[in-house]
Amino acid sequence: MATSSSSQLSKLVKSQYMELPQGEKVQAMYIWIDGTGEGLRCKTRTLDSEPKSIEDLPEWNFDGSSTYQSEGSNSDMYLIPSAMFRDPFRKDPNKLVLCEVLKYNRKPAETNHRVTCQKIMQMVEDQSPWFGMEQEYTILGTDGHPFGWPSNGFPGPQGPYYCGVGADKAYGRDIVEAHYRACLYAGVQICGTNAEVMPAQWEFQVGPCEGIEMGDHLWVARFILHRVCEDFGVVVSFDPKPIPGNWNGAGCHTNFSTKAMREDGGLKYIEESIERLGKRHSYHIRAYDPKGGLDNARRLTGHHETSNIHEFSAGVANRGASIRIPRAVGQEKKGYFEDRRPSANCDPYAVTQALIRTCLLNEEGDEPADY
């Protein structure tokens, strides 16, 4: 099993330094999305006192030419603090700070979908849009081989691994437990976790979150997972089809509801939304992975609990459909629906705003409206 050299360093020695008092000073780790639309970057600065709100955090900058975000001749990019969490690695009073990225001219970077997402969410805040996202991921060694798989060959076929228990079924549970507790400490709205269908594949769920918080909390949960895996010397992959062949891919199923959907008779509003989504399938496919649908094309084949990328479908309790209405929702005639199309490496800001645009703002056509 290939693990990183860094993970071999003595954690006991490190802990001696991490226990040293830090006085009144606070370490704030600024986190941002890079030019790939799926990679995360971070760096740390010292603050003179513990920040109590976003307003207490200064703007910062970085070299965008090294993050696929600008040219070297004009490389300064701005980091705008947008959401703050407790730091589970350095512990209180230190902070994790999720940032938006602005270009030299103070316009949003190409992969900064948070700006438009926030604008869209503010337009519909009276409808209380709730989201819950199910983030699937795969644990890999540093050589790209799935964690715990035989070095030459494959494990037994899928079947015993989903929600499995035992050393021959659950690969890497320590990472899952560490990530879960770190998210709870940080204040991330994590609500569950389980082993997935493919061995070394897991899922965690974040939500319910209202509006812009969905994207904020999922991105920080992903960052924490990257860092936990770094400590264990392994790699987390959000690739939607990490292993070709007869193995499940990885998605980020998105559950959505409004106040009207959650109240008595809400099924009517759910069905109206699904009808609108059916007329705008290609727009959503483009919004649901960072490569405009190319990543998802490897996953959405109509097999392995997915729908076909070229066709829109919906059904009660149907995991082979684009949109699933949970059975309890069909019975109670109110609740939420699940969009099963977003890929594991999707940008939650892009996904959640696409749902709002189509379902609540009644947009049509293949391009998002400009407000």
mmCIF file of C-alpha atoms in Angstrom:
data_model
loop_
_atom_site.group_PDB
_atom_site.id
_atom_site.type_symbol
_atom_site.label_atom_id
_atom_site.label_comp_id
_atom_site.label_asym_id
_atom_site.label_seq_id
_atom_site.Cartn_x
_atom_site.Cartn_y
_atom_site.Cartn_z
ATOM 1 C CA MET A 1 0.000 0.000 0.000
ATOM 2 C CA ALA A 2 1.693 3.231 -1.147
ATOM 3 C CA THR A 3 1.463 5.968 1.499
ATOM 4 C CA SER A 4 3.153 9.365 1.568
ATOM 5 C CA SER A 5 6.556 10.030 3.116
ATOM 6 C CA SER A 6 5.030 12.804 5.241
ATOM 7 C CA SER A 7 2.782 10.322 7.024
ATOM 8 C CA GLN A 8 5.878 8.444 8.213
ATOM 9 C CA LEU A 9 7.084 11.470 10.188
ATOM 10 C CA SER A 10 6.634 11.174 13.964
ATOM 11 C CA LYS A 11 3.249 12.560 15.048
ATOM 12 C CA LEU A 12 4.466 12.308 18.638
ATOM 13 C CA VAL A 13 7.293 14.753 17.957
ATOM 14 C CA LYS A 14 4.885 17.104 16.189
ATOM 15 C CA SER A 15 2.453 17.007 19.120
ATOM 16 C CA GLN A 16 5.142 18.454 21.427
ATOM 17 C CA TYR A 17 5.150 21.614 19.338
ATOM 18 C CA MET A 18 1.395 21.755 18.823
ATOM 19 C CA GLU A 19 0.937 21.791 22.608
ATOM 20 C CA LEU A 20 3.011 24.973 22.998
ATOM 21 C CA PRO A 21 0.927 28.003 24.049
ATOM 22 C CA GLN A 22 0.324 30.560 21.302
ATOM 23 C CA GLY A 23 -0.447 33.590 23.484
ATOM 24 C CA GLU A 24 -3.114 35.962 22.185
ATOM 25 C CA LYS A 25 -2.260 35.218 18.553
ATOM 26 C CA VAL A 26 -4.538 33.198 16.288
ATOM 27 C CA GLN A 27 -3.709 31.191 13.158
ATOM 28 C CA ALA A 28 -6.252 31.588 10.342
ATOM 29 C CA MET A 29 -6.017 29.177 7.431
ATOM 30 C CA TYR A 30 -7.446 30.771 4.283
ATOM 31 C CA ILE A 31 -8.950 28.219 1.845
ATOM 32 C CA TRP A 32 -9.956 28.777 -1.781
ATOM 33 C CA ILE A 33 -10.986 26.943 -4.956
ATOM 34 C CA ASP A 34 -8.278 26.998 -7.639
ATOM 35 C CA GLY A 35 -8.564 27.378 -11.407
ATOM 36 C CA THR A 36 -9.525 23.736 -11.982
ATOM 37 C CA GLY A 37 -12.856 24.333 -10.249
ATOM 38 C CA GLU A 38 -12.308 21.290 -8.049
ATOM 39 C CA GLY A 39 -8.875 21.651 -6.427
ATOM 40 C CA LEU A 40 -8.455 23.427 -3.093
ATOM 41 C CA ARG A 41 -5.541 25.596 -1.937
ATOM 42 C CA CYS A 42 -4.744 27.062 1.481
ATOM 43 C CA LYS A 43 -2.300 29.255 3.354
ATOM 44 C CA THR A 44 -2.101 30.604 6.891
ATOM 45 C CA ARG A 45 -1.703 34.036 8.439
ATOM 46 C CA THR A 46 -1.419 35.252 12.027
ATOM 47 C CA LEU A 47 -4.118 37.449 13.554
ATOM 48 C CA ASP A 48 -3.630 39.519 16.712
ATOM 49 C CA SER A 49 -6.845 38.274 18.321
ATOM 50 C CA GLU A 50 -9.607 35.717 17.778
ATOM 51 C CA PRO A 51 -12.020 36.843 15.036
ATOM 52 C CA LYS A 52 -15.662 36.745 16.104
ATOM 53 C CA SER A 53 -17.174 37.213 12.638
ATOM 54 C CA ILE A 54 -16.258 37.386 8.938
ATOM 55 C CA GLU A 55 -15.959 41.173 9.265
ATOM 56 C CA ASP A 56 -12.973 40.712 11.607
ATOM 57 C CA LEU A 57 -10.977 38.885 8.909
ATOM 58 C CA PRO A 58 -8.745 40.894 6.547
ATOM 59 C CA GLU A 59 -8.687 40.395 2.790
ATOM 60 C CA TRP A 60 -5.521 38.732 1.494
ATOM 61 C CA ASN A 61 -3.932 37.875 -1.843
ATOM 62 C CA PHE A 62 -2.007 35.099 -3.605
ATOM 63 C CA ASP A 63 -0.141 34.277 -6.803
ATOM 64 C CA GLY A 64 -2.812 33.202 -9.285
ATOM 65 C CA SER A 65 -0.248 32.157 -11.895
ATOM 66 C CA SER A 66 0.568 29.147 -9.689
ATOM 67 C CA THR A 67 -3.059 28.067 -9.238
ATOM 68 C CA TYR A 68 -4.207 28.096 -12.910
ATOM 69 C CA GLN A 69 -5.971 31.416 -12.275
ATOM 70 C CA SER A 70 -3.876 34.156 -13.918
ATOM 71 C CA GLU A 71 -0.782 34.999 -15.965
ATOM 72 C CA GLY A 72 2.572 35.643 -14.330
ATOM 73 C CA SER A 73 2.675 39.219 -15.619
ATOM 74 C CA ASN A 74 -0.498 40.102 -13.676
ATOM 75 C CA SER A 75 -0.790 37.417 -11.074
ATOM 76 C CA ASP A 76 -2.155 38.963 -7.859
ATOM 77 C CA MET A 77 -5.589 37.616 -6.927
ATOM 78 C CA TYR A 78 -7.697 38.680 -3.937
ATOM 79 C CA LEU A 79 -8.978 36.377 -1.189
ATOM 80 C CA ILE A 80 -12.286 37.598 0.270
ATOM 81 C CA PRO A 81 -13.246 35.814 3.538
ATOM 82 C CA SER A 82 -16.747 34.373 3.139
ATOM 83 C CA ALA A 83 -17.303 31.720 5.820
ATOM 84 C CA MET A 84 -15.460 30.889 9.050
ATOM 85 C CA PHE A 85 -15.161 27.575 10.909
ATOM 86 C CA ARG A 86 -13.248 26.258 13.924
ATOM 87 C CA ASP A 87 -9.940 24.610 12.989
ATOM 88 C CA PRO A 88 -9.997 20.898 13.963
ATOM 89 C CA PHE A 89 -6.266 20.487 13.219
ATOM 90 C CA ARG A 90 -4.822 23.375 15.238
ATOM 91 C CA LYS A 91 -7.897 23.568 17.508
ATOM 92 C CA ASP A 92 -9.399 26.647 19.192
ATOM 93 C CA PRO A 93 -8.976 29.578 18.936
ATOM 94 C CA ASN A 94 -7.609 28.968 15.412
ATOM 95 C CA LYS A 95 -9.857 29.214 12.353
ATOM 96 C CA LEU A 96 -10.529 27.837 8.880
ATOM 97 C CA VAL A 97 -11.587 30.635 6.523
ATOM 98 C CA LEU A 98 -13.309 29.802 3.231
ATOM 99 C CA CYS A 99 -12.662 32.569 0.697
ATOM 100 C CA GLU A 100 -14.002 33.816 -2.601
ATOM 101 C CA VAL A 101 -11.415 34.663 -5.272
ATOM 102 C CA LEU A 102 -11.456 37.978 -7.145
ATOM 103 C CA LYS A 103 -9.215 38.906 -10.076
ATOM 104 C CA TYR A 104 -6.898 41.945 -10.208
ATOM 105 C CA ASN A 105 -9.870 44.077 -11.354
ATOM 106 C CA ARG A 106 -12.027 42.880 -8.407
ATOM 107 C CA LYS A 107 -14.262 40.817 -10.729
ATOM 108 C CA PRO A 108 -14.977 37.168 -9.728
ATOM 109 C CA ALA A 109 -12.474 34.556 -10.914
ATOM 110 C CA GLU A 110 -13.809 32.103 -13.515
ATOM 111 C CA THR A 111 -14.229 29.330 -10.930
ATOM 112 C CA ASN A 112 -15.823 31.627 -8.309
ATOM 113 C CA HIS A 113 -19.448 30.479 -8.606
ATOM 114 C CA ARG A 114 -20.210 31.665 -5.079
ATOM 115 C CA VAL A 115 -20.871 35.268 -6.152
ATOM 116 C CA THR A 116 -23.733 34.375 -8.497
ATOM 117 C CA CYS A 117 -24.973 31.623 -6.168
ATOM 118 C CA GLN A 118 -25.368 34.108 -3.329
ATOM 119 C CA LYS A 119 -27.221 36.560 -5.567
ATOM 120 C CA ILE A 120 -29.611 33.807 -6.717
ATOM 121 C CA MET A 121 -30.191 32.567 -3.139
ATOM 122 C CA GLN A 122 -31.044 36.078 -1.936
ATOM 123 C CA MET A 123 -33.715 36.322 -4.650
ATOM 124 C CA VAL A 124 -35.596 33.316 -3.220
ATOM 125 C CA GLU A 125 -34.794 33.473 0.493
ATOM 126 C CA ASP A 126 -38.510 33.949 1.311
ATOM 127 C CA GLN A 127 -39.060 30.381 -0.019
ATOM 128 C CA SER A 128 -36.488 28.896 2.420
ATOM 129 C CA PRO A 129 -34.656 26.576 -0.013
ATOM 130 C CA TRP A 130 -33.070 23.657 1.852
ATOM 131 C CA PHE A 131 -30.382 21.387 0.439
ATOM 132 C CA GLY A 132 -28.679 18.188 1.535
ATOM 133 C CA MET A 133 -25.772 16.774 -0.487
ATOM 134 C CA GLU A 134 -24.455 13.204 -0.390
ATOM 135 C CA GLN A 135 -20.732 13.340 -1.109
ATOM 136 C CA GLU A 136 -19.251 10.080 -2.378
ATOM 137 C CA TYR A 137 -15.482 9.646 -2.549
ATOM 138 C CA THR A 138 -12.790 7.007 -3.008
ATOM 139 C CA ILE A 139 -9.685 6.488 -0.862
ATOM 140 C CA LEU A 140 -6.537 5.889 -2.918
ATOM 141 C CA GLY A 141 -2.899 5.176 -2.156
ATOM 142 C CA THR A 142 -0.358 7.752 -3.358
ATOM 143 C CA ASP A 143 0.132 5.551 -6.438
ATOM 144 C CA GLY A 144 -3.546 6.035 -7.407
ATOM 145 C CA HIS A 145 -4.499 2.440 -6.508
ATOM 146 C CA PRO A 146 -7.685 2.081 -4.395
ATOM 147 C CA PHE A 147 -6.928 1.691 -0.699
ATOM 148 C CA GLY A 148 -6.928 -1.922 0.464
ATOM 149 C CA TRP A 149 -7.278 -3.434 -3.017
ATOM 150 C CA PRO A 150 -4.842 -6.232 -3.962
ATOM 151 C CA SER A 151 -1.768 -4.738 -5.664
ATOM 152 C CA ASN A 152 -2.248 -7.069 -8.661
ATOM 153 C CA GLY A 153 -5.931 -7.596 -9.272
ATOM 154 C CA PHE A 154 -9.286 -6.754 -7.776
ATOM 155 C CA PRO A 155 -11.259 -7.444 -4.594
ATOM 156 C CA GLY A 156 -14.362 -9.638 -4.701
ATOM 157 C CA PRO A 157 -17.312 -8.260 -6.695
ATOM 158 C CA GLN A 158 -19.646 -5.593 -5.313
ATOM 159 C CA GLY A 159 -22.309 -6.747 -2.900
ATOM 160 C CA PRO A 160 -20.933 -7.043 0.646
ATOM 161 C CA TYR A 161 -19.327 -3.583 0.910
ATOM 162 C CA TYR A 162 -22.254 -1.118 1.059
ATOM 163 C CA CYS A 163 -22.703 -0.207 4.745
ATOM 164 C CA GLY A 164 -20.403 -3.167 5.388
ATOM 165 C CA VAL A 165 -18.758 -4.140 8.684
ATOM 166 C CA GLY A 166 -15.517 -6.088 9.096
ATOM 167 C CA ALA A 167 -11.918 -5.852 7.905
ATOM 168 C CA ASP A 168 -12.716 -7.678 4.653
ATOM 169 C CA LYS A 169 -15.578 -5.274 3.795
ATOM 170 C CA ALA A 170 -14.807 -1.801 5.194
ATOM 171 C CA TYR A 171 -11.579 -0.317 3.833
ATOM 172 C CA GLY A 172 -10.278 2.748 5.682
ATOM 173 C CA ARG A 173 -12.866 3.395 8.391
ATOM 174 C CA ASP A 174 -10.320 5.283 10.549
ATOM 175 C CA ILE A 175 -10.279 8.049 7.951
ATOM 176 C CA VAL A 176 -14.083 8.233 7.920
ATOM 177 C CA GLU A 177 -14.306 8.448 11.722
ATOM 178 C CA ALA A 178 -11.563 11.086 11.946
ATOM 179 C CA HIS A 179 -13.225 13.178 9.222
ATOM 180 C CA TYR A 180 -16.676 12.945 10.831
ATOM 181 C CA ARG A 181 -15.414 14.131 14.231
ATOM 182 C CA ALA A 182 -13.290 16.885 12.682
ATOM 183 C CA CYS A 183 -16.338 18.199 10.783
ATOM 184 C CA LEU A 184 -18.462 18.214 13.950
ATOM 185 C CA TYR A 185 -15.716 20.117 15.777
ATOM 186 C CA ALA A 186 -15.384 22.634 12.935
ATOM 187 C CA GLY A 187 -19.124 23.370 12.887
ATOM 188 C CA VAL A 188 -19.769 21.772 9.507
ATOM 189 C CA GLN A 189 -23.392 20.603 9.165
ATOM 190 C CA ILE A 190 -22.385 16.969 8.551
ATOM 191 C CA CYS A 191 -25.341 14.656 9.173
ATOM 192 C CA GLY A 192 -24.163 11.135 8.405
ATOM 193 C CA THR A 193 -21.766 8.726 6.745
ATOM 194 C CA ASN A 194 -21.693 5.211 5.300
ATOM 195 C CA ALA A 195 -19.534 2.780 3.340
ATOM 196 C CA GLU A 196 -20.456 2.688 -0.355
ATOM 197 C CA VAL A 197 -21.009 -0.038 -2.968
ATOM 198 C CA MET A 198 -17.404 -0.168 -4.233
ATOM 199 C CA PRO A 199 -14.731 -1.157 -1.686
ATOM 200 C CA ALA A 200 -12.642 1.857 -0.526
ATOM 201 C CA GLN A 201 -15.561 4.125 -1.526
ATOM 202 C CA TRP A 202 -17.432 6.040 1.173
ATOM 203 C CA GLU A 203 -20.042 8.762 1.487
ATOM 204 C CA PHE A 204 -20.783 11.560 3.911
ATOM 205 C CA GLN A 205 -23.862 13.754 3.917
ATOM 206 C CA VAL A 206 -24.024 17.484 4.637
ATOM 207 C CA GLY A 207 -27.295 19.256 5.414
ATOM 208 C CA PRO A 208 -29.928 20.380 5.742
ATOM 209 C CA CYS A 209 -28.400 23.722 4.807
ATOM 210 C CA GLU A 210 -30.293 26.797 3.666
ATOM 211 C CA GLY A 211 -29.190 28.789 0.626
ATOM 212 C CA ILE A 212 -25.500 29.649 0.246
ATOM 213 C CA GLU A 213 -24.524 27.615 3.336
ATOM 214 C CA MET A 214 -24.820 24.378 1.347
ATOM 215 C CA GLY A 215 -21.828 25.254 -0.823
ATOM 216 C CA ASP A 216 -19.834 26.703 2.073
ATOM 217 C CA HIS A 217 -20.261 23.657 4.300
ATOM 218 C CA LEU A 218 -19.614 21.064 1.567
ATOM 219 C CA TRP A 219 -16.416 22.758 0.367
ATOM 220 C CA VAL A 220 -15.061 22.966 3.935
ATOM 221 C CA ALA A 221 -16.022 19.316 4.562
ATOM 222 C CA ARG A 222 -14.044 18.388 1.426
ATOM 223 C CA PHE A 223 -11.065 20.439 2.605
ATOM 224 C CA ILE A 224 -11.117 18.696 5.991
ATOM 225 C CA LEU A 225 -11.235 15.306 4.244
ATOM 226 C CA HIS A 226 -8.208 16.194 2.098
ATOM 227 C CA ARG A 227 -6.304 17.186 5.258
ATOM 228 C CA VAL A 228 -7.328 14.079 7.219
ATOM 229 C CA CYS A 229 -6.211 11.866 4.313
ATOM 230 C CA GLU A 230 -2.936 13.815 4.155
ATOM 231 C CA ASP A 231 -2.317 12.958 7.833
ATOM 232 C CA PHE A 232 -2.951 9.268 7.105
ATOM 233 C CA GLY A 233 -0.701 9.358 4.029
ATOM 234 C CA VAL A 234 -3.449 8.537 1.525
ATOM 235 C CA VAL A 235 -5.368 10.486 -1.122
ATOM 236 C CA VAL A 236 -9.079 11.232 -1.467
ATOM 237 C CA SER A 237 -10.479 11.195 -4.997
ATOM 238 C CA PHE A 238 -13.756 12.839 -6.009
ATOM 239 C CA ASP A 239 -13.445 11.479 -9.547
ATOM 240 C CA PRO A 240 -16.920 10.362 -10.697
ATOM 241 C CA LYS A 241 -15.601 7.092 -12.171
ATOM 242 C CA PRO A 242 -12.233 6.301 -10.553
ATOM 243 C CA ILE A 243 -12.203 2.640 -11.638
ATOM 244 C CA PRO A 244 -13.561 1.738 -15.092
ATOM 245 C CA GLY A 245 -15.607 -1.394 -15.577
ATOM 246 C CA ASN A 246 -18.145 -3.091 -13.348
ATOM 247 C CA TRP A 247 -17.654 -0.792 -10.345
ATOM 248 C CA ASN A 248 -19.925 1.963 -9.090
ATOM 249 C CA GLY A 249 -18.994 5.567 -9.835
ATOM 250 C CA ALA A 250 -19.121 8.436 -7.358
ATOM 251 C CA GLY A 251 -21.819 11.087 -7.314
ATOM 252 C CA CYS A 252 -23.037 13.924 -5.154
ATOM 253 C CA HIS A 253 -26.792 13.357 -4.986
ATOM 254 C CA THR A 254 -28.515 16.625 -4.126
ATOM 255 C CA ASN A 255 -31.706 16.762 -2.085
ATOM 256 C CA PHE A 256 -33.807 19.898 -2.458
ATOM 257 C CA SER A 257 -36.978 21.359 -1.007
ATOM 258 C CA THR A 258 -38.729 24.663 -0.408
ATOM 259 C CA LYS A 259 -41.102 25.715 2.367
ATOM 260 C CA ALA A 260 -44.064 25.027 0.033
ATOM 261 C CA MET A 261 -42.774 21.516 -0.797
ATOM 262 C CA ARG A 262 -42.362 20.666 2.884
ATOM 263 C CA GLU A 263 -45.918 21.695 3.814
ATOM 264 C CA ASP A 264 -49.155 19.726 3.262
ATOM 265 C CA GLY A 265 -49.857 19.252 -0.446
ATOM 266 C CA GLY A 266 -46.235 20.024 -1.280
ATOM 267 C CA LEU A 267 -46.022 17.127 -3.769
ATOM 268 C CA LYS A 268 -47.686 19.414 -6.325
ATOM 269 C CA TYR A 269 -44.743 21.830 -6.155
ATOM 270 C CA ILE A 270 -42.261 18.947 -6.305
ATOM 271 C CA GLU A 271 -43.899 17.636 -9.479
ATOM 272 C CA GLU A 272 -43.945 21.127 -11.044
ATOM 273 C CA SER A 273 -40.208 21.477 -10.362
ATOM 274 C CA ILE A 274 -39.464 18.062 -11.872
ATOM 275 C CA GLU A 275 -41.398 19.029 -14.984
ATOM 276 C CA ARG A 276 -39.272 22.173 -15.356
ATOM 277 C CA LEU A 277 -36.070 20.180 -14.796
ATOM 278 C CA GLY A 278 -37.080 17.763 -17.556
ATOM 279 C CA LYS A 279 -37.178 20.606 -20.077
ATOM 280 C CA ARG A 280 -33.689 21.805 -19.131
ATOM 281 C CA HIS A 281 -31.708 18.579 -18.843
ATOM 282 C CA SER A 282 -28.683 19.623 -20.948
ATOM 283 C CA TYR A 283 -28.192 22.861 -18.959
ATOM 284 C CA HIS A 284 -28.091 20.895 -15.704
ATOM 285 C CA ILE A 285 -25.703 18.274 -17.056
ATOM 286 C CA ARG A 286 -23.296 21.082 -18.001
ATOM 287 C CA ALA A 287 -23.581 22.623 -14.515
ATOM 288 C CA TYR A 288 -23.141 19.344 -12.652
ATOM 289 C CA ASP A 289 -19.415 18.723 -13.123
ATOM 290 C CA PRO A 290 -16.426 21.055 -13.574
ATOM 291 C CA LYS A 291 -15.806 19.927 -17.162
ATOM 292 C CA GLY A 292 -19.259 20.763 -18.506
ATOM 293 C CA GLY A 293 -20.551 17.176 -18.447
ATOM 294 C CA LEU A 294 -17.471 15.335 -19.715
ATOM 295 C CA ASP A 295 -16.615 13.868 -16.297
ATOM 296 C CA ASN A 296 -20.182 12.753 -15.685
ATOM 297 C CA ALA A 297 -20.367 11.047 -19.100
ATOM 298 C CA ARG A 298 -18.097 8.311 -17.676
ATOM 299 C CA ARG A 299 -20.484 7.803 -14.741
ATOM 300 C CA LEU A 300 -24.045 8.390 -16.030
ATOM 301 C CA THR A 301 -24.331 5.308 -18.237
ATOM 302 C CA GLY A 302 -27.698 3.943 -17.111
ATOM 303 C CA HIS A 303 -25.879 1.224 -15.124
ATOM 304 C CA HIS A 304 -24.579 1.043 -11.522
ATOM 305 C CA GLU A 305 -27.528 2.962 -10.018
ATOM 306 C CA THR A 306 -27.300 5.873 -12.494
ATOM 307 C CA SER A 307 -29.502 7.339 -15.199
ATOM 308 C CA ASN A 308 -28.379 7.780 -18.807
ATOM 309 C CA ILE A 309 -26.721 11.166 -19.339
ATOM 310 C CA HIS A 310 -28.689 11.749 -22.565
ATOM 311 C CA GLU A 311 -32.148 11.102 -21.094
ATOM 312 C CA PHE A 312 -34.177 12.723 -18.319
ATOM 313 C CA SER A 313 -36.257 10.476 -16.061
ATOM 314 C CA ALA A 314 -38.010 10.666 -12.700
ATOM 315 C CA GLY A 315 -39.658 8.122 -10.423
ATOM 316 C CA VAL A 316 -40.597 7.194 -6.868
ATOM 317 C CA ALA A 317 -37.800 5.245 -5.120
ATOM 318 C CA ASN A 318 -36.052 4.720 -8.488
ATOM 319 C CA ARG A 319 -32.246 4.871 -8.174
ATOM 320 C CA GLY A 320 -31.867 4.510 -11.939
ATOM 321 C CA ALA A 321 -33.667 7.819 -12.582
ATOM 322 C CA SER A 322 -32.344 11.384 -12.945
ATOM 323 C CA ILE A 323 -34.712 12.513 -10.176
ATOM 324 C CA ARG A 324 -35.840 10.262 -7.326
ATOM 325 C CA ILE A 325 -38.873 11.010 -5.189
ATOM 326 C CA PRO A 326 -38.363 9.119 -1.885
ATOM 327 C CA ARG A 327 -41.143 6.619 -1.146
ATOM 328 C CA ALA A 328 -42.137 8.385 2.094
ATOM 329 C CA VAL A 329 -42.556 11.649 0.162
ATOM 330 C CA GLY A 330 -44.850 9.935 -2.335
ATOM 331 C CA GLN A 331 -46.944 8.595 0.551
ATOM 332 C CA GLU A 332 -47.083 11.786 2.634
ATOM 333 C CA LYS A 333 -47.536 14.012 -0.447
ATOM 334 C CA LYS A 334 -44.901 16.469 0.808
ATOM 335 C CA GLY A 335 -41.157 16.710 1.462
ATOM 336 C CA TYR A 336 -38.260 16.878 -1.010
ATOM 337 C CA PHE A 337 -36.767 15.317 -4.126
ATOM 338 C CA GLU A 338 -33.297 14.016 -4.958
ATOM 339 C CA ASP A 339 -31.358 15.024 -8.081
ATOM 340 C CA ARG A 340 -29.012 12.065 -8.698
ATOM 341 C CA ARG A 341 -27.129 13.641 -11.618
ATOM 342 C CA PRO A 342 -24.408 15.824 -9.948
ATOM 343 C CA SER A 343 -20.958 14.215 -10.051
ATOM 344 C CA ALA A 344 -18.771 13.733 -6.978
ATOM 345 C CA ASN A 345 -16.468 16.552 -8.124
ATOM 346 C CA CYS A 346 -19.289 19.039 -8.803
ATOM 347 C CA ASP A 347 -19.209 22.588 -7.486
ATOM 348 C CA PRO A 348 -22.102 22.770 -4.976
ATOM 349 C CA TYR A 349 -22.498 26.509 -5.689
ATOM 350 C CA ALA A 350 -23.125 25.698 -9.370
ATOM 351 C CA VAL A 351 -25.473 22.794 -8.581
ATOM 352 C CA THR A 352 -27.623 24.571 -5.998
ATOM 353 C CA GLN A 353 -28.016 27.736 -8.042
ATOM 354 C CA ALA A 354 -28.936 25.701 -11.145
ATOM 355 C CA LEU A 355 -31.772 24.067 -9.175
ATOM 356 C CA ILE A 356 -33.024 27.448 -7.953
ATOM 357 C CA ARG A 357 -32.828 28.996 -11.424
ATOM 358 C CA THR A 358 -34.890 26.236 -13.035
ATOM 359 C CA CYS A 359 -37.307 25.295 -10.232
ATOM 360 C CA LEU A 360 -38.008 28.656 -8.568
ATOM 361 C CA LEU A 361 -37.004 31.379 -11.040
ATOM 362 C CA ASN A 362 -38.598 29.431 -13.915
ATOM 363 C CA GLU A 363 -35.643 29.931 -16.247
ATOM 364 C CA GLU A 364 -35.714 28.105 -19.574
ATOM 365 C CA GLY A 365 -33.181 27.354 -22.304
ATOM 366 C CA ASP A 366 -29.565 26.246 -22.246
ATOM 367 C CA GLU A 367 -28.024 29.386 -20.710
ATOM 368 C CA PRO A 368 -28.436 30.884 -17.226
ATOM 369 C CA ALA A 369 -30.172 34.275 -17.059
ATOM 370 C CA ASP A 370 -28.181 37.334 -15.991
ATOM 371 C CA TYR A 371 -29.815 39.296 -13.163
#
